[in-house]
Structure formats: structure tokens, C-alpha cells
Tab-separated table of C-alpha atoms in Angstrom:
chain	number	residue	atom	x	y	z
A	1	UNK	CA	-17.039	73.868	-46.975
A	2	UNK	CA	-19.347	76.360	-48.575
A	3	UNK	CA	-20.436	79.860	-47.651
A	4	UNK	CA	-22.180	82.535	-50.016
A	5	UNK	CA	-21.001	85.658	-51.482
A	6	UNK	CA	-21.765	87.313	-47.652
A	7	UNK	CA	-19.263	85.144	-46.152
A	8	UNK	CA	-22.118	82.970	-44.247
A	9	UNK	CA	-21.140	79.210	-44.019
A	10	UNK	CA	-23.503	76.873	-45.429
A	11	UNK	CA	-21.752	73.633	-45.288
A	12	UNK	CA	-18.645	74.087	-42.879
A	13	UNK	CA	-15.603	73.440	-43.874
A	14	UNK	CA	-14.978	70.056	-41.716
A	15	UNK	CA	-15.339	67.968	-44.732
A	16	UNK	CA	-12.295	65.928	-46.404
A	17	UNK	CA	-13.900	65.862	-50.063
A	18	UNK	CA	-17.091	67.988	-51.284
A	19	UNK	CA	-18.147	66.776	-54.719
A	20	UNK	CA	-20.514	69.226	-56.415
A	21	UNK	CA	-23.527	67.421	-58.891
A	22	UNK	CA	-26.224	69.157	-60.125
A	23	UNK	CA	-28.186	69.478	-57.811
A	24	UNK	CA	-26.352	68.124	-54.710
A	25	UNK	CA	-23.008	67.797	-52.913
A	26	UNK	CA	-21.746	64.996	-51.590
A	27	UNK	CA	-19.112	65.074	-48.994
A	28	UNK	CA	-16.966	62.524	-47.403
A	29	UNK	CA	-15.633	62.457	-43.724
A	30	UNK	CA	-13.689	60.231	-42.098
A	31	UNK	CA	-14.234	57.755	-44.077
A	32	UNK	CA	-18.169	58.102	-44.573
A	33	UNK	CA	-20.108	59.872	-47.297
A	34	UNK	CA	-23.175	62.181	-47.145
A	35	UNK	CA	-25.650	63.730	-49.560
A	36	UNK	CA	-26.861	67.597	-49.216
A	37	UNK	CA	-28.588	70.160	-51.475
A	38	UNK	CA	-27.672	73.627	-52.813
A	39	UNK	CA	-28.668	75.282	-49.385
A	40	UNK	CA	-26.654	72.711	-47.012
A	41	UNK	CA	-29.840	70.790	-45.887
A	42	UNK	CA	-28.524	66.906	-45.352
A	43	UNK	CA	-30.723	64.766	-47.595
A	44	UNK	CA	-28.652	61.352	-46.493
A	45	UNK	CA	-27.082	61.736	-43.435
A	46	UNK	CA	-23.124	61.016	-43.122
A	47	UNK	CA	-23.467	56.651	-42.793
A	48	UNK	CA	-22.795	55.788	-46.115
A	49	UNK	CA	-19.065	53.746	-47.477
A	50	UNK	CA	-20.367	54.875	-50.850
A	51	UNK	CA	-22.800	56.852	-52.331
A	52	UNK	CA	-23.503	58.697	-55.536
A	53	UNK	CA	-25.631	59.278	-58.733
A	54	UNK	CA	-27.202	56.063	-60.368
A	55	UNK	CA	-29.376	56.949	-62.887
A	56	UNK	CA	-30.642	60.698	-64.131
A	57	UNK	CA	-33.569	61.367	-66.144
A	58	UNK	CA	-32.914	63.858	-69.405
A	59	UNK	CA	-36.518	64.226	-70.398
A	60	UNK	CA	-37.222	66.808	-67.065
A	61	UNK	CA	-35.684	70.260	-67.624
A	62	UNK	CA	-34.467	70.090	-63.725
A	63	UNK	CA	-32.924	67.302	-64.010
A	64	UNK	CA	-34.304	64.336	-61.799
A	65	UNK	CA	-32.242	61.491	-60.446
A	66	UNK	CA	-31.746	58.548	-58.333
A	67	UNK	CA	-29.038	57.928	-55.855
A	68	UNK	CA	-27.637	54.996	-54.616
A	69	UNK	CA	-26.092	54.213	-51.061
A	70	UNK	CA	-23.987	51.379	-49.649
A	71	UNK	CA	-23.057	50.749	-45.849
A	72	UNK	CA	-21.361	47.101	-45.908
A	73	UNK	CA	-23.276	45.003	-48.085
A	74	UNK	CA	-26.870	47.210	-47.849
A	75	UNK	CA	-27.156	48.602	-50.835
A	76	UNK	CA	-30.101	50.808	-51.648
A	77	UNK	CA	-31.597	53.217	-54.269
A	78	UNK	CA	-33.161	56.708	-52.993
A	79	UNK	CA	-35.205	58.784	-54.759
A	80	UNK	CA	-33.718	63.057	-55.063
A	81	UNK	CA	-35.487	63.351	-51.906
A	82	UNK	CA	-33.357	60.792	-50.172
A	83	UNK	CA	-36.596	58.789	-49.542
A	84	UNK	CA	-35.452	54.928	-49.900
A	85	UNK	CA	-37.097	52.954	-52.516
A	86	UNK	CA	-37.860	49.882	-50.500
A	87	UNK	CA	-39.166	47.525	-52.963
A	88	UNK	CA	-36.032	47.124	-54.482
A	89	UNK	CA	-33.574	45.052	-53.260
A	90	UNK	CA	-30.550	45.007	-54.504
A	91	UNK	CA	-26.897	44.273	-53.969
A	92	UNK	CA	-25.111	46.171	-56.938
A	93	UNK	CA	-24.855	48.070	-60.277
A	94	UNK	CA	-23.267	48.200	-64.026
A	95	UNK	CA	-23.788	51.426	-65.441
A	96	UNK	CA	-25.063	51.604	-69.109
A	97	UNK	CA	-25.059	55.251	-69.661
A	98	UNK	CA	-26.789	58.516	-67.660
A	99	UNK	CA	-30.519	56.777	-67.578
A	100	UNK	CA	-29.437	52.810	-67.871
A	101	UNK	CA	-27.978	50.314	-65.317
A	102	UNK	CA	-27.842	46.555	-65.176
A	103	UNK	CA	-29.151	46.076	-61.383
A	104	UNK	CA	-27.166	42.864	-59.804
A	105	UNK	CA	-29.849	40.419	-57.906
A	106	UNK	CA	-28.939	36.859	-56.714
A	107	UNK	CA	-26.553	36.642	-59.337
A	108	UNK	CA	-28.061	38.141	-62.357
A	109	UNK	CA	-28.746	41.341	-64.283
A	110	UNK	CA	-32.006	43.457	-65.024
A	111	UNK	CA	-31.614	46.106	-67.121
A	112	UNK	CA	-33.049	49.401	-65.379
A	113	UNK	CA	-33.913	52.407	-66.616
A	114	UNK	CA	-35.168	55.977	-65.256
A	115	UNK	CA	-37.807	57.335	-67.901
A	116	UNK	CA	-40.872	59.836	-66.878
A	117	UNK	CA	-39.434	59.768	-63.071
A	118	UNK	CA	-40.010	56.229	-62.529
A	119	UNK	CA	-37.674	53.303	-61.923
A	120	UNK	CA	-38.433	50.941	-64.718
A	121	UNK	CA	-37.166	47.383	-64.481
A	122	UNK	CA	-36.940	45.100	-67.758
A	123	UNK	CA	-36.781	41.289	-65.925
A	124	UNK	CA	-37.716	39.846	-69.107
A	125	UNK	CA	-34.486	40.993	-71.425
A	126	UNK	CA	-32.311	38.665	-69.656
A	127	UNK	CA	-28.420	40.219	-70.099
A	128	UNK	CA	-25.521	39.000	-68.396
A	129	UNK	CA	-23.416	41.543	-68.746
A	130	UNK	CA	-22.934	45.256	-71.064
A	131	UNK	CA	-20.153	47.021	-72.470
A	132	UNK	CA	-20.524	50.352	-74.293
A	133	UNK	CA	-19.914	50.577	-77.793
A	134	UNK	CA	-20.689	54.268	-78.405
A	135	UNK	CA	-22.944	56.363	-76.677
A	136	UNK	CA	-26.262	55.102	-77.191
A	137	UNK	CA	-25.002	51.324	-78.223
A	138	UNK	CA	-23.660	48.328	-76.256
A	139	UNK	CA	-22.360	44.758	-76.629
A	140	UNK	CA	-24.868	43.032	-74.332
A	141	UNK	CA	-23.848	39.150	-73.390
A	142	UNK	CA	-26.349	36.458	-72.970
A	143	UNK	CA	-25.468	32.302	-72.960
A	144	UNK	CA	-21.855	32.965	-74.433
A	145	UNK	CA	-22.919	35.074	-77.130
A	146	UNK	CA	-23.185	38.917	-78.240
A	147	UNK	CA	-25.725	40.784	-79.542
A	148	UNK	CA	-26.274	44.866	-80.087
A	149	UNK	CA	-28.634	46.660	-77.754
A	150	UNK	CA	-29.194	50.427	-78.140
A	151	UNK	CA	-30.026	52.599	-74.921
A	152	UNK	CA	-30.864	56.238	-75.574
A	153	UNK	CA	-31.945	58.898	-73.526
A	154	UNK	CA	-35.320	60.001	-73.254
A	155	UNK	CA	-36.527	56.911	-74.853
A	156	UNK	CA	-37.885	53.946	-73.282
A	157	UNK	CA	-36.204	50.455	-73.796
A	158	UNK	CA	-38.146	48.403	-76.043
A	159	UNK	CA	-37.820	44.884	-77.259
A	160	UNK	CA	-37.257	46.314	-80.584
A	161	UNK	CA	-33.779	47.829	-79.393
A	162	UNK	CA	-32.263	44.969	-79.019
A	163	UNK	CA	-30.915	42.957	-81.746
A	164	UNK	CA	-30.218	38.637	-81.085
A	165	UNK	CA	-27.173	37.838	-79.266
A	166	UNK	CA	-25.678	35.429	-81.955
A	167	UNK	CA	-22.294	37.176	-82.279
A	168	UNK	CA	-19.046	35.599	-80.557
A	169	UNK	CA	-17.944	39.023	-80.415
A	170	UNK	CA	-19.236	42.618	-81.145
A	171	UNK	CA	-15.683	44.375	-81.975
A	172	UNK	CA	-16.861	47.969	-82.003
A	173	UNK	CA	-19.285	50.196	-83.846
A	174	UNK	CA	-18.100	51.069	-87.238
A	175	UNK	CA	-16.153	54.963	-87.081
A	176	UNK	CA	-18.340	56.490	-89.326
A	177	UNK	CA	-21.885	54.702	-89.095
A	178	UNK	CA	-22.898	54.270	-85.620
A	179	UNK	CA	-25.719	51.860	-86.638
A	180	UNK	CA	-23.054	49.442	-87.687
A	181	UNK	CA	-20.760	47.203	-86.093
A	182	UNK	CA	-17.406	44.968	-86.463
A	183	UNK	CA	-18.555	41.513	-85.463
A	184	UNK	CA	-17.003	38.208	-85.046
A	185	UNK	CA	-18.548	35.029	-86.034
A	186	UNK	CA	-17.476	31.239	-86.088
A	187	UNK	CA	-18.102	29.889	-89.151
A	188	UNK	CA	-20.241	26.297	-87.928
């Protein structure tokens, strides 16, 4: 539970797990999670199998983020608020990094990021999967190929940041240049 310095309980102590974020707790019980602020008040209600941050937004000073829930196969995305977002339908996530996530719908990928505290979708930078290279720089997969796509914060994902996927393989970034990477080519 939780109770301030004068001993008065905030969130009681009936809780199996209390994870502190930011700006909210979440707490599991038997078996279900939940989603409250500093001062106890329930923002999502104890219903959830899993729930958690899913994207965070560096350029505000206070921090703004998304959540997401799951209850079976309903997954969802809620604003800090807990409000649902409800023209997003979705059934999964990748994360990228703190403001990137590949969003899983009918079987593909859309890259996702929260910039200005707004949910913006990239449908048109089609990416089958991402694996993280460094901090700002993945591997990104499209048609059986690799390419180099860079993702950092307070910067909105443009065209530009990603390079062709023409690699068989993008090995790593290079130890002491991050803007370089071990590839792997075939030779035809």
C-alpha cells in the first residue's frame, strides 16, 4: 500500500505488487492489474491481465504518456487520463524505444510514435519487424531484407530516417561511430 508521512493510507495495502512510474502506480491483485495516480485516485479500474506504459513523450517537462491495457484479446491504448483512444484498434505491440512502437494490425506493423502529445501513425513505412541497434538506431525488416532506421526522441519520424532495406543482415552499429554499421551482403 501507500500512506504519507502522517500515517494516512492512500492506497491500502491489499495489493500483491505496486509498481511505481512516474506519474502512476500500477498494482496487481489477484491476478488483475490497475492504474492509479500519486494521490490513490483509480485512473483504470482493477480488469486488466496486463497493463503498462506504451509510449512517453520527452519533449513535455511533465512527462506525458500513453498506456496500454489488455483483458483477453482487447487490447487498447489510453491516454494519462485513462480515457480510451477508440479509433485505434489494435491487437499488440513491439517496442522501439520510450516514444516508438511497431503497432500489430491484421498481421502487420505500423510504426507509431508519441510526438507533441499526439499518437502519430506512419502506415506508409511498411516494417515487418525492429530490433535495436543502439539507442536511437534499429535493424528494421521489410521483404527479407534489412535496412537502418533511426528513432530519436523528441523528433518526429521522417522518411529521411530511414535508410533502404537492401542488407541481408545489419550486424550491429559500429563501437565507436554510432552512424555506422556492420552489414552483411550477398554478393549477386
Amino acid at each position: 500500500g501507500q500512506a504519507d508521512p502522517a500515517g494516512n493510507i492512500i492506497i491500502p495495502p491489499e495489493y500483491e505488487s505496486i509498481l511505481s512510474l512516474s506519474h502512476h502506480y500500477i498494482l496487481r491483485k489477484n491476478g488483475k492489474m490497475e492504474l492509479r495516480d500519486y494521490n490513490g485516485q483509480v485512473i483504470l479500474p482493477l480488469a486488466y491481465d496486463s497493463l503498462g506504459i506504451l509510449m512517453e513523450d520527452p519533449r513535455y517537462n511533465n512527462l506525458r504518456q500513453l498506456y496500454f491495457s489488455q483483458d483477453g484479446a482487447r487490447f487498447q491504448i489510453h491516454n494519462q487520463e485513462g480515457d480510451i483512444i477508440p479509433e485505434h484498434h489494435y491487437q499488440g505491440f513491439d517496442r522501439l524505444n520510450r516514444n516508438s512502437v511497431l503497432l500489430h494490425k491484421d498481421g502487420k506493423k505500423i510504426l507509431a510514435q508519441y510526438y507533441s502529445g499526439e499518437l502519430v501513425l506512419y502506415p506508409n513505412l511498411p516494417i515487418d519487424y525492429a530490433r535495436p541497434l543502439n539507442t536511437w538506431y534499429f535493424a528494421y525488416g521489410l521483404n527479407g531484407k534489412e535496412g537502418v532506421m533511426v528513432c530519436p526522441p523528441a523528433v518526429q519520424h521522417l522518411k529521411e530516417h530511414f535508410g533502404k532495406a537492401i542488407f541481408d543482415t545489419v550486424l550491429e552499429a559500429h563501437y565507436r561511430d554510432a552512424g555506422r554499421f556492420l552489414v552483411r551482403k550477398d554478393a549477386s
